PDB file of C-alpha atoms in Angstrom:
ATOM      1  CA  UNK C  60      13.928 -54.635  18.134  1.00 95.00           C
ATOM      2  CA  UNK C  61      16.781 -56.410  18.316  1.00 98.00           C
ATOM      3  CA  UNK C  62      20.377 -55.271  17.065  1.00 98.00           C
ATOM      4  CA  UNK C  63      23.016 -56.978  14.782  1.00 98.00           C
ATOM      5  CA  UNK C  64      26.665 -55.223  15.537  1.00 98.00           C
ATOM      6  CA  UNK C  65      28.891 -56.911  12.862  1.00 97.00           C
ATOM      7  CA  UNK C  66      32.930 -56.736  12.100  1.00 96.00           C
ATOM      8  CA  UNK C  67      35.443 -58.466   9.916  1.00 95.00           C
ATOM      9  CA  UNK C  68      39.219 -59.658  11.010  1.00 95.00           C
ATOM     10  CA  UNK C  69      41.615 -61.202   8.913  1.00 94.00           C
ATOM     11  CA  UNK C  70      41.784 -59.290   6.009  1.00 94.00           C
ATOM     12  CA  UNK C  71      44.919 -60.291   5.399  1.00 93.00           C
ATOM     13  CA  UNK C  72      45.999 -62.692   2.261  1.00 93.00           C
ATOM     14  CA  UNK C  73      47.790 -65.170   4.103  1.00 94.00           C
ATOM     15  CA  UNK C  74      47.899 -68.654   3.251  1.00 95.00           C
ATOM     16  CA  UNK C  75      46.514 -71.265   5.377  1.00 96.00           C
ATOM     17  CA  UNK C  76      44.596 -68.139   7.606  1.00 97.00           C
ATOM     18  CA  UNK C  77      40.967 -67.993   7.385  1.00 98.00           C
ATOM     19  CA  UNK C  78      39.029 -64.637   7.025  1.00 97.00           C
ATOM     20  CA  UNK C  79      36.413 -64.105  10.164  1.00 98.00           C
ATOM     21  CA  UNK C  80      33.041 -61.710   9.367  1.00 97.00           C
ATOM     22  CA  UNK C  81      30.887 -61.883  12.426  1.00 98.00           C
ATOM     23  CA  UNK C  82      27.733 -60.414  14.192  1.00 98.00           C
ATOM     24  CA  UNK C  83      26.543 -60.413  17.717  1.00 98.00           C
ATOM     25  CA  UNK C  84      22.794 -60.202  18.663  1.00 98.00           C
ATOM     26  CA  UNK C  85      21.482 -57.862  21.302  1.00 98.00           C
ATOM     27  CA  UNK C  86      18.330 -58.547  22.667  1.00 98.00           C
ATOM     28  CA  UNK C  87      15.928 -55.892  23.041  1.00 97.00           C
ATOM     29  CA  UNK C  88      15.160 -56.072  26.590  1.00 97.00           C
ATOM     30  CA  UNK C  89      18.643 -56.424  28.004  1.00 98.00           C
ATOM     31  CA  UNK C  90      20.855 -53.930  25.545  1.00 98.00           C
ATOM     32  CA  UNK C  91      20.344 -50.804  28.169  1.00 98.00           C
ATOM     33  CA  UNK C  92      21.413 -53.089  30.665  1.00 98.00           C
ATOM     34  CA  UNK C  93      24.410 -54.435  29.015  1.00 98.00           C
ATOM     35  CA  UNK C  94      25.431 -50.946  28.125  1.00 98.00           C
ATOM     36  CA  UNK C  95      25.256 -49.608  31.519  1.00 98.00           C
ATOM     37  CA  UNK C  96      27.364 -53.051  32.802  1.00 98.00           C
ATOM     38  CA  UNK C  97      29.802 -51.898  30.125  1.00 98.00           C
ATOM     39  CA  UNK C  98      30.198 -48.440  31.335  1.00 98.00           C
ATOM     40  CA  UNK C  99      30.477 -49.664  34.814  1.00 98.00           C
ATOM     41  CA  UNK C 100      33.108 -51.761  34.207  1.00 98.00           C
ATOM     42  CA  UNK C 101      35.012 -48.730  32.466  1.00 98.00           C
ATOM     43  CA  UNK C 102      34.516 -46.488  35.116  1.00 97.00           C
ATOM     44  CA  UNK C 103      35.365 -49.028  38.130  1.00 97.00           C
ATOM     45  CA  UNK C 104      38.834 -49.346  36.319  1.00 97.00           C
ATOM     46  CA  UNK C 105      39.062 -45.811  35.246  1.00 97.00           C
ATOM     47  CA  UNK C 106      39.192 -46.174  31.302  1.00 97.00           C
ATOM     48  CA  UNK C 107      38.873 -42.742  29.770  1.00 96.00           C
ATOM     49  CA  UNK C 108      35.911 -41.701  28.686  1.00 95.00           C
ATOM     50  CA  UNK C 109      37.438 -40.860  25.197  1.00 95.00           C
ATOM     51  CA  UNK C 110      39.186 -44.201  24.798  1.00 97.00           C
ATOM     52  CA  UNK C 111      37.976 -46.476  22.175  1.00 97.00           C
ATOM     53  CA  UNK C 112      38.287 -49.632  23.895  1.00 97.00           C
ATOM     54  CA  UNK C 113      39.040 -52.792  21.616  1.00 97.00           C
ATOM     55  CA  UNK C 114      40.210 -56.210  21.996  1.00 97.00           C
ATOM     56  CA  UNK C 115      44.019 -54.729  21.159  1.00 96.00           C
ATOM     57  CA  UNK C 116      45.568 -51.976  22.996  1.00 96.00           C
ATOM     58  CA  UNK C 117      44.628 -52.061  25.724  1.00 96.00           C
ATOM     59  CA  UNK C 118      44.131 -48.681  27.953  1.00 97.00           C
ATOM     60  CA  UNK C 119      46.924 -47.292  29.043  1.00 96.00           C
ATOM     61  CA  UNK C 120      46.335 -47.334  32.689  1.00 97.00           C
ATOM     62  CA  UNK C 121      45.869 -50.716  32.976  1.00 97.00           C
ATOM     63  CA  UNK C 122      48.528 -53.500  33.597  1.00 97.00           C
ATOM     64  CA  UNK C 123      47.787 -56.499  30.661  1.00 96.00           C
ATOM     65  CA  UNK C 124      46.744 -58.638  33.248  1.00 96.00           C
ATOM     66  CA  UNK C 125      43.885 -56.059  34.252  1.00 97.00           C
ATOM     67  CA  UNK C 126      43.031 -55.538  30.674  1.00 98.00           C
ATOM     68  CA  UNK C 127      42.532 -59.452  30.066  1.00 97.00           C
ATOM     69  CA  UNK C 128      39.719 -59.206  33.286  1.00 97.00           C
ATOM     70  CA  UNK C 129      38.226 -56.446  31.788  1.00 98.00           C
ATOM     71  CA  UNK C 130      37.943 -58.303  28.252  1.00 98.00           C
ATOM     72  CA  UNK C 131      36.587 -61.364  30.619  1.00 97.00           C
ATOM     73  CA  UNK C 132      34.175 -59.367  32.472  1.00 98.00           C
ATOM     74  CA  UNK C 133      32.470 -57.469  29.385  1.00 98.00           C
ATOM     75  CA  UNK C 134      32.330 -61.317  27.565  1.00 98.00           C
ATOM     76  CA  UNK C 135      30.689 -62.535  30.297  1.00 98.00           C
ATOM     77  CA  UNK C 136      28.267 -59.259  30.675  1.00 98.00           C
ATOM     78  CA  UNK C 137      27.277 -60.478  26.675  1.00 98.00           C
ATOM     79  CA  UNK C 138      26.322 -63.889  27.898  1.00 98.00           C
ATOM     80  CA  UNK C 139      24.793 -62.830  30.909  1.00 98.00           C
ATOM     81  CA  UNK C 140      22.193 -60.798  28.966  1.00 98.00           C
ATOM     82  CA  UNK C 141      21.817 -63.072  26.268  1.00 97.00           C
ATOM     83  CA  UNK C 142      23.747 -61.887  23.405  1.00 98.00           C
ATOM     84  CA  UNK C 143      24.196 -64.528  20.496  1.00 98.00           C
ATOM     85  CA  UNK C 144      27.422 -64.462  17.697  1.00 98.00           C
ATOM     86  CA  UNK C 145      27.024 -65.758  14.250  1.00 98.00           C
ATOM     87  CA  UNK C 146      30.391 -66.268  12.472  1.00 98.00           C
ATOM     88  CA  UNK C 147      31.482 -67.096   8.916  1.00 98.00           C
ATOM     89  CA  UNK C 148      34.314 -68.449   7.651  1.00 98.00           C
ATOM     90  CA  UNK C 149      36.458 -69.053   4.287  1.00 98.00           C
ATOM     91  CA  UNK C 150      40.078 -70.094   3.852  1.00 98.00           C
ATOM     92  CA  UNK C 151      41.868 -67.202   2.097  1.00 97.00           C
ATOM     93  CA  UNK C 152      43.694 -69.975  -0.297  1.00 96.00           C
ATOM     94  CA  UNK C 153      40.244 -70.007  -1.181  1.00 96.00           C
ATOM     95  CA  UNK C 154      38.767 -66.902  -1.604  1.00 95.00           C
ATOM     96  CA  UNK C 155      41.752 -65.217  -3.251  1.00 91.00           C
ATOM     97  CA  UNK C 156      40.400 -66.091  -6.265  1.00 87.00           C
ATOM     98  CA  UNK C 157      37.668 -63.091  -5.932  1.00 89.00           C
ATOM     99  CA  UNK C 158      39.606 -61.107  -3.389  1.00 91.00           C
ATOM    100  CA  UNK C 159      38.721 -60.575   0.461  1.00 91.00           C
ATOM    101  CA  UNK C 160      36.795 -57.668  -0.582  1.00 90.00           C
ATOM    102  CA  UNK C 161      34.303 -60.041  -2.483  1.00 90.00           C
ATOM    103  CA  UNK C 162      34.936 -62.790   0.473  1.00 93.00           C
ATOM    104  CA  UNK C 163      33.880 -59.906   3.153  1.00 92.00           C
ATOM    105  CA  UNK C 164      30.411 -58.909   1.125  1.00 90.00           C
ATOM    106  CA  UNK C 165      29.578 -63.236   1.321  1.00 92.00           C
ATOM    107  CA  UNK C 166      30.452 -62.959   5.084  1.00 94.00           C
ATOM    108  CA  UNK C 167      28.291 -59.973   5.567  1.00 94.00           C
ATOM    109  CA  UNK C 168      25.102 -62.057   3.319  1.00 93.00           C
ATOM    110  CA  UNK C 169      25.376 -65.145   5.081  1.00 95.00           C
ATOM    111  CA  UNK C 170      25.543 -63.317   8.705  1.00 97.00           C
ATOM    112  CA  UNK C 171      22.786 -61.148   7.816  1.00 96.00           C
ATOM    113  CA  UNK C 172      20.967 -64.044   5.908  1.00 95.00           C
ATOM    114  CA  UNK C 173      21.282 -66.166   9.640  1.00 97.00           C
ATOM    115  CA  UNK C 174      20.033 -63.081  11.255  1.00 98.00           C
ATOM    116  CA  UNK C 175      16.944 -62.905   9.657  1.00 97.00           C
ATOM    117  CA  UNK C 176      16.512 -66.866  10.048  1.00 96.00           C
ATOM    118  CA  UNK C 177      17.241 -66.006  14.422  1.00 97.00           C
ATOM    119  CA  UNK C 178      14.768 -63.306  14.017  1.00 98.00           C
ATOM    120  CA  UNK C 179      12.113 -65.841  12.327  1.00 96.00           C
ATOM    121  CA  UNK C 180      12.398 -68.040  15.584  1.00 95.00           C
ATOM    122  CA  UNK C 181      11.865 -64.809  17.516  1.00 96.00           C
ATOM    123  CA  UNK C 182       9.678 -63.347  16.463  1.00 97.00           C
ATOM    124  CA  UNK C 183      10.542 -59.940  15.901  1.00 98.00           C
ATOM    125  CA  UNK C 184      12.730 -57.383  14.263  1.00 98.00           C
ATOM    126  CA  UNK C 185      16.212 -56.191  13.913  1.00 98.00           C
ATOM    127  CA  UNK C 186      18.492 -53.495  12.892  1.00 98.00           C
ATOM    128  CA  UNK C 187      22.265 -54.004  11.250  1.00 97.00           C
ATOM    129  CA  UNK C 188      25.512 -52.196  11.824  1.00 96.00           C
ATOM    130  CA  UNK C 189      27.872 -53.043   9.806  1.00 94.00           C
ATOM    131  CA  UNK C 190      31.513 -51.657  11.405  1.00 90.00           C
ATOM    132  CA  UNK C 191      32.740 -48.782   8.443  1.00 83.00           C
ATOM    133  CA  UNK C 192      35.496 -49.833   6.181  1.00 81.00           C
ATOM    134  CA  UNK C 193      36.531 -49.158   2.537  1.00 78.00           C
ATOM    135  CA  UNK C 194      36.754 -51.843  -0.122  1.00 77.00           C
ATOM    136  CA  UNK C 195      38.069 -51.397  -3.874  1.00 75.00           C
ATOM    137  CA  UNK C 196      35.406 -49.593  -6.054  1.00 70.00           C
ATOM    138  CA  UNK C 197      33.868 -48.238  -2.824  1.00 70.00           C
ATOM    139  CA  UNK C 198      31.037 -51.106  -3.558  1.00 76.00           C
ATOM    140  CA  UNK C 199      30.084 -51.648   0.032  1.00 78.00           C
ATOM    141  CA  UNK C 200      27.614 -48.682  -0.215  1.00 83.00           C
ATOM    142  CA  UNK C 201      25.708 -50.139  -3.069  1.00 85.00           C
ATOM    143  CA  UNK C 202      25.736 -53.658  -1.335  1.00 82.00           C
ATOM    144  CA  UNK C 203      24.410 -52.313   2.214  1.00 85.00           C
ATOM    145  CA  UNK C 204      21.444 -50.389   0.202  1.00 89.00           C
ATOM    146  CA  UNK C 205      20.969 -53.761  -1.674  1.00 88.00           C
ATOM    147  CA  UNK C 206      20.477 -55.774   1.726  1.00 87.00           C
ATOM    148  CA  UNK C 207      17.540 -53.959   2.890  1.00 88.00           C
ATOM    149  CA  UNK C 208      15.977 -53.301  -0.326  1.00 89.00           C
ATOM    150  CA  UNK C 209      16.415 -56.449  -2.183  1.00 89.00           C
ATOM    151  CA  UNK C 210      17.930 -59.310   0.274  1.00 88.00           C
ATOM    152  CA  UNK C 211      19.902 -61.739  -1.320  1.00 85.00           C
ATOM    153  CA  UNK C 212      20.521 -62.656  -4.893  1.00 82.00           C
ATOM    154  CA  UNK C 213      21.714 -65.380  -6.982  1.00 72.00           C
ATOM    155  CA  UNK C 214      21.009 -67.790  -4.335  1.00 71.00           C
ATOM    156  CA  UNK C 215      20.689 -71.621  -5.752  1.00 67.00           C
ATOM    157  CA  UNK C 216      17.200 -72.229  -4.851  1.00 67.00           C
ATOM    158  CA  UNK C 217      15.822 -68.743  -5.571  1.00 71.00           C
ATOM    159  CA  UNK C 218      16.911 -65.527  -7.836  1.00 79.00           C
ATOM    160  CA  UNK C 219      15.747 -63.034  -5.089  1.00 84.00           C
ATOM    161  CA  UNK C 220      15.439 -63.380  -1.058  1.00 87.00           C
ATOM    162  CA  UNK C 221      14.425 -60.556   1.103  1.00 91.00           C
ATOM    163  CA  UNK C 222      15.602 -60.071   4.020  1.00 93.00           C
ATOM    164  CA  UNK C 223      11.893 -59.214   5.328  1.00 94.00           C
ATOM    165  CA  UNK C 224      12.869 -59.123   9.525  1.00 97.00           C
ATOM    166  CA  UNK C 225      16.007 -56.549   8.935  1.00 96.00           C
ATOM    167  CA  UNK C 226      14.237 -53.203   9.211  1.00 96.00           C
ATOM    168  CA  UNK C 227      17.833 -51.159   8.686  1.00 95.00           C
ATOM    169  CA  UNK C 228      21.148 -51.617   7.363  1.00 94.00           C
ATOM    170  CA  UNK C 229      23.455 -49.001   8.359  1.00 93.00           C
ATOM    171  CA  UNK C 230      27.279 -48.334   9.622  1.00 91.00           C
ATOM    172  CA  UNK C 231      29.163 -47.458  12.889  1.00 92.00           C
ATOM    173  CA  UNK C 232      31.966 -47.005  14.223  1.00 92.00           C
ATOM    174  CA  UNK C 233      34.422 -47.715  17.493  1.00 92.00           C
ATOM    175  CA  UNK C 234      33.395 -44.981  20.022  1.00 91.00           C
ATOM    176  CA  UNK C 235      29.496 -44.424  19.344  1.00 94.00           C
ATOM    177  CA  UNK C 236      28.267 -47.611  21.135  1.00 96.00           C
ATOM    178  CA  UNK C 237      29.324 -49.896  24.118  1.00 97.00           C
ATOM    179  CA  UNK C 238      28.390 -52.422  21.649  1.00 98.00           C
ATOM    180  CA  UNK C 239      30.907 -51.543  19.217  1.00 97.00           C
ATOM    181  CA  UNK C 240      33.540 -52.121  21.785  1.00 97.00           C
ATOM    182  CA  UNK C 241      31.849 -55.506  22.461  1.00 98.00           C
ATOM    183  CA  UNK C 242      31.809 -57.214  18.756  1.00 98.00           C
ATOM    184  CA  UNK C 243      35.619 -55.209  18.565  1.00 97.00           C
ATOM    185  CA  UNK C 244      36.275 -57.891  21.590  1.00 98.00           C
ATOM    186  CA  UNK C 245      34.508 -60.849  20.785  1.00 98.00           C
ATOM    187  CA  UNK C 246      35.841 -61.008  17.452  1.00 98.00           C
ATOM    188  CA  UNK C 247      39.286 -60.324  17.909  1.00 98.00           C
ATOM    189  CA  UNK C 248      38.958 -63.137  20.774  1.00 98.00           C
ATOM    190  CA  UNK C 249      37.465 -65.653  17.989  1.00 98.00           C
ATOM    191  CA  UNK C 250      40.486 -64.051  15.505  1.00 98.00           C
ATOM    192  CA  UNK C 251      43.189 -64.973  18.292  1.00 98.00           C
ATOM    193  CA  UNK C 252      41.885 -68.108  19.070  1.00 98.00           C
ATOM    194  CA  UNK C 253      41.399 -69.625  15.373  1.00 98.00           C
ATOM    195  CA  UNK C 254      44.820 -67.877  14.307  1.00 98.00           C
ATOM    196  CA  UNK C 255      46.696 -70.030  17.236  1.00 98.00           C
ATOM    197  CA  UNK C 256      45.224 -73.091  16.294  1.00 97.00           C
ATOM    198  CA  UNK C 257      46.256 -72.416  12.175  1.00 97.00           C
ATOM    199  CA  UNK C 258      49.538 -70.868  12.680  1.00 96.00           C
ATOM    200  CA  UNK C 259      50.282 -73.765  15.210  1.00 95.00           C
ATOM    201  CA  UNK C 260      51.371 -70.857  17.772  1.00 96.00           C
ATOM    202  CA  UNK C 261      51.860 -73.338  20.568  1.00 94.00           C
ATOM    203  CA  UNK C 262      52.557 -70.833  23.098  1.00 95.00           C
ATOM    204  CA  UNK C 263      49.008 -69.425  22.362  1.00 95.00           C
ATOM    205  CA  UNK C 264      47.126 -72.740  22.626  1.00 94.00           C
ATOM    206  CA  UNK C 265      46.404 -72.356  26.229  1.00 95.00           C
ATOM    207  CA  UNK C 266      44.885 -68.813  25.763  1.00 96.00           C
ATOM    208  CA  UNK C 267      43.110 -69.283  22.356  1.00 97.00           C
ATOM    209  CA  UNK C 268      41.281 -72.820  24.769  1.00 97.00           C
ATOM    210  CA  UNK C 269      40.075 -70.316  27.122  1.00 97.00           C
ATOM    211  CA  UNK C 270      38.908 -67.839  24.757  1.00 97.00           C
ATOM    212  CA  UNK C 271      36.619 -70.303  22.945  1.00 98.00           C
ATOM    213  CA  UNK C 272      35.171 -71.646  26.092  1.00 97.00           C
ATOM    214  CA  UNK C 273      34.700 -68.135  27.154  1.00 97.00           C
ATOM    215  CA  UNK C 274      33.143 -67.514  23.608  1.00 98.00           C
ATOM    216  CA  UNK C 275      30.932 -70.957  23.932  1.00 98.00           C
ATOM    217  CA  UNK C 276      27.808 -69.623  25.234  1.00 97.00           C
ATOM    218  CA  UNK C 277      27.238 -67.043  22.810  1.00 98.00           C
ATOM    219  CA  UNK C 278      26.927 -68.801  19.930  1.00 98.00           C
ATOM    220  CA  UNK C 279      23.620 -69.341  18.674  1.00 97.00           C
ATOM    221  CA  UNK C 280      22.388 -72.832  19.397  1.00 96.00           C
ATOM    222  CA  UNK C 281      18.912 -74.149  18.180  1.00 94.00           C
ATOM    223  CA  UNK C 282      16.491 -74.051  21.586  1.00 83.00           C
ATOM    224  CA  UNK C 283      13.435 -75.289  20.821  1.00 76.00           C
ATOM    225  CA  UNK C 284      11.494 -78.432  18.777  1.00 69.00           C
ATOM    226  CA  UNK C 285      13.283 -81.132  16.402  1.00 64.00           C
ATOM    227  CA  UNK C 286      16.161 -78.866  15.683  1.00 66.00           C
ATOM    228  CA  UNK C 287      17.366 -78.532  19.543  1.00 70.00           C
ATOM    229  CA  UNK C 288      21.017 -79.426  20.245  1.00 79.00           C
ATOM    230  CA  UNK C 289      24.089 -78.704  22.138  1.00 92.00           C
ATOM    231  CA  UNK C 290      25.857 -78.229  18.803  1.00 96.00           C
ATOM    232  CA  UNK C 291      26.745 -74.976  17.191  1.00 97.00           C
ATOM    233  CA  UNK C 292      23.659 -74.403  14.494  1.00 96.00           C
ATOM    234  CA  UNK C 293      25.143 -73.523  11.207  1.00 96.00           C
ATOM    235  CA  UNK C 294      23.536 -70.382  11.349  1.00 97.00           C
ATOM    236  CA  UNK C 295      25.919 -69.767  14.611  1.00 98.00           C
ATOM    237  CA  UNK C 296      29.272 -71.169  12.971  1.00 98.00           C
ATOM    238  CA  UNK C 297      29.052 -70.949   8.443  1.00 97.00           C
ATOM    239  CA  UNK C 298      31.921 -72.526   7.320  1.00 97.00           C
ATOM    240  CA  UNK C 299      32.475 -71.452   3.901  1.00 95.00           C
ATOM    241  CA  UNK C 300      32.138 -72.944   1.018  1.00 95.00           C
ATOM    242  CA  UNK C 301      29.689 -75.155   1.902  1.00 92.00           C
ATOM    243  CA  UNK C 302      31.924 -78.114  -0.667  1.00 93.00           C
ATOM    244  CA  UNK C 303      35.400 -78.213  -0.499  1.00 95.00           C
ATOM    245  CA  UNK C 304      36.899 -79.910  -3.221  1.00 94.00           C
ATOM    246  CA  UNK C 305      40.854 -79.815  -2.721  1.00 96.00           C
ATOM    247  CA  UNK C 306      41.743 -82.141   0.081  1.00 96.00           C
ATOM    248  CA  UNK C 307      44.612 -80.035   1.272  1.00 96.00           C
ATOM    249  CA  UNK C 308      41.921 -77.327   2.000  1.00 97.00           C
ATOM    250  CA  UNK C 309      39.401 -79.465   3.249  1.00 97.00           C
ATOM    251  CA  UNK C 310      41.664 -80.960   5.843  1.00 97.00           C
ATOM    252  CA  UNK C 311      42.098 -77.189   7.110  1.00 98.00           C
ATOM    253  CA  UNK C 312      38.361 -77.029   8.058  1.00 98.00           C
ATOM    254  CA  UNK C 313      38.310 -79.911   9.192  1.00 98.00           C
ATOM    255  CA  UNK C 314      41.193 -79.112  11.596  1.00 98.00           C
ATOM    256  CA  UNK C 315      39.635 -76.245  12.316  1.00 98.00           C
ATOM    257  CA  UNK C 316      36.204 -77.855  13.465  1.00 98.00           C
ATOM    258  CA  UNK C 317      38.007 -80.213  15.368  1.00 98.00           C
ATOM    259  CA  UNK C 318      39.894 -77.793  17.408  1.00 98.00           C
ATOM    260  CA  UNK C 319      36.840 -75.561  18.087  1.00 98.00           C
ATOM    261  CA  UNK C 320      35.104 -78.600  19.331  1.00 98.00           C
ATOM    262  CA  UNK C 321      37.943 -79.523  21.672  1.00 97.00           C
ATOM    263  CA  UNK C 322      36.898 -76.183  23.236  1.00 97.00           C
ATOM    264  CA  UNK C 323      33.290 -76.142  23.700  1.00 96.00           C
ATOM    265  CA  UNK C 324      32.163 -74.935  19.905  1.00 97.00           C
ATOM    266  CA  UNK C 325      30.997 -78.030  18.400  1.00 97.00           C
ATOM    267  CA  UNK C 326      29.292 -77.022  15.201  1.00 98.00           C
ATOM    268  CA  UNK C 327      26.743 -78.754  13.699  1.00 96.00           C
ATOM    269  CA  UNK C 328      28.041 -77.772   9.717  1.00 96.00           C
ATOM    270  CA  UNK C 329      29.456 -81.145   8.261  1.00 96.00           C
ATOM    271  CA  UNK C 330      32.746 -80.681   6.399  1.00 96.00           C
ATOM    272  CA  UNK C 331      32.651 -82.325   3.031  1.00 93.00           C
ATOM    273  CA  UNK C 332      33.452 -82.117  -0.736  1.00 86.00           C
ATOM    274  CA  UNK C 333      29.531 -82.817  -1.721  1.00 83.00           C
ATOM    275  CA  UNK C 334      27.528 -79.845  -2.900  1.00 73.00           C
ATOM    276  CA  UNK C 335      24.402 -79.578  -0.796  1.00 64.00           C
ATOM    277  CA  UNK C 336      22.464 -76.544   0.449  1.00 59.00           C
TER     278      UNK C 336
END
């Protein structure tokens, strides 16, 4: 059984930003392991117990330079054990049309939707946790019950999709998994590193280059037959939408690929203004 932990960043209106819903993938036969490297690593540098550990604070016994290792060390634990990230995308000039609230519930479809498609190539079964938040209307309890009991709707090519490899769709929280400190840390590493690059933060630019080549290996990659590649699958790295019609925006995701590329993440999703599916 393998597990989804997912979490959004970016939440934020802000012009020329882009809004970041991710999952990482635990395998089944490495998560005690990973949990256990985790907990080492906490105890080695005497974290409290207690402390929900996140990509920002840090704890407060450590200096930032020890908290950066630590951050380091539990990325590298995820690749070691073969953890995979799927990430979505969407310009907020874009989706402030519908509202990030409406922008989050796509991210959590399409990262659930490429999910399912990793756990087709695998064989095998997963459960979701989605990280707990509140949007307007409280509508995220009706959508989670809608992903395992219905799947996707409204899709172009069909009216219905289910979601048949997801066995569970539930929430959690910082503090009641390792794991939940490691999507807290890989995302806000992915958040940092895109956010340098779009707010042209050159004094970040060195950092945010490290991050992503820290962040390279995890992204899910197609392994086997036709589809193998070195490049990002889309189902790793979902720029959204799919057709970008404004050139002003388009150039955005465009600058976007091309920086994450510079840095190891070459994605495989072509940036254009043509509808295709």
């Amino acid at each position: 059984m393998y597990l989804l932990y997912c979490d959004e960043t970016n939440m934020e209106e802000r012009s020329g930003d882009f809004l970041l819903y991710a999952g990482i993938s635990i395998p089944p036969d490495t998560a005690q392991r990973l949990s256990e490297d985790i907990e080492r690593a906490r105890k080695r540098l005497k974290v409290a117990p207690d402390f929900h550990l996140k990509f920002n604070p840090g704890p407060p016994n450590l200096s930032h330079s020890e908290f950066i290792a630590l951050k380091e060390e539990i990325i590298g634990k995820a690749e070691e054990h073969g953890v995979r990230l799927f990430a979505y995308v969407v310009l907020h000039d874009i989706a402030k049309n519908k509202g990030a609230d409406e922008a989050r519930r796509n991210g959590i479809n399409t990262v659930l939707y490429h999910f399912d498609c990793y756990l087709n190539r695998k064989k095998n079964q997963g459960i979701v946790m989605l990280d707990r938040f509140n949007d307007k209307g409280n509508k995220i309890d009706g959508h989670t019950r809608e992903k395992f009991s219905i799947g996707l709707l409204g899709l172009p090519y069909s009216k219905e999709k289910r979601l048949g490899n997801i066995l569970g769709v539930h929430y959690s929280t910082i503090g009641q998994s390792q794991f939940c400190s490691l999507v807290d840390i890989v995302v806000g590493s992915l958040r940092f590193a895109i956010n340098a690059h779009c707010r042209n933060q050159a004094d970040h630019h060195a950092t945010a280059g490290a991050l992503l080549e820290l962040l390279s290996p995890l992204f899910f990659r197609e392994e086997q037959g036709w589809a193998a590649s070195d490049k990002v699958s889309e189902l790793g790295f979902s720029f959204s939408p799919k057709s970008i019609r404004n050139a002003s925006y388009r150039g955005r995701y465009e600058s976007l690929k091309t920086f994450l590329a510079q840095h190891g993440v070459e994605t495989m999703q072509e940036i254009t203004d043509r509808a295709h599916y």
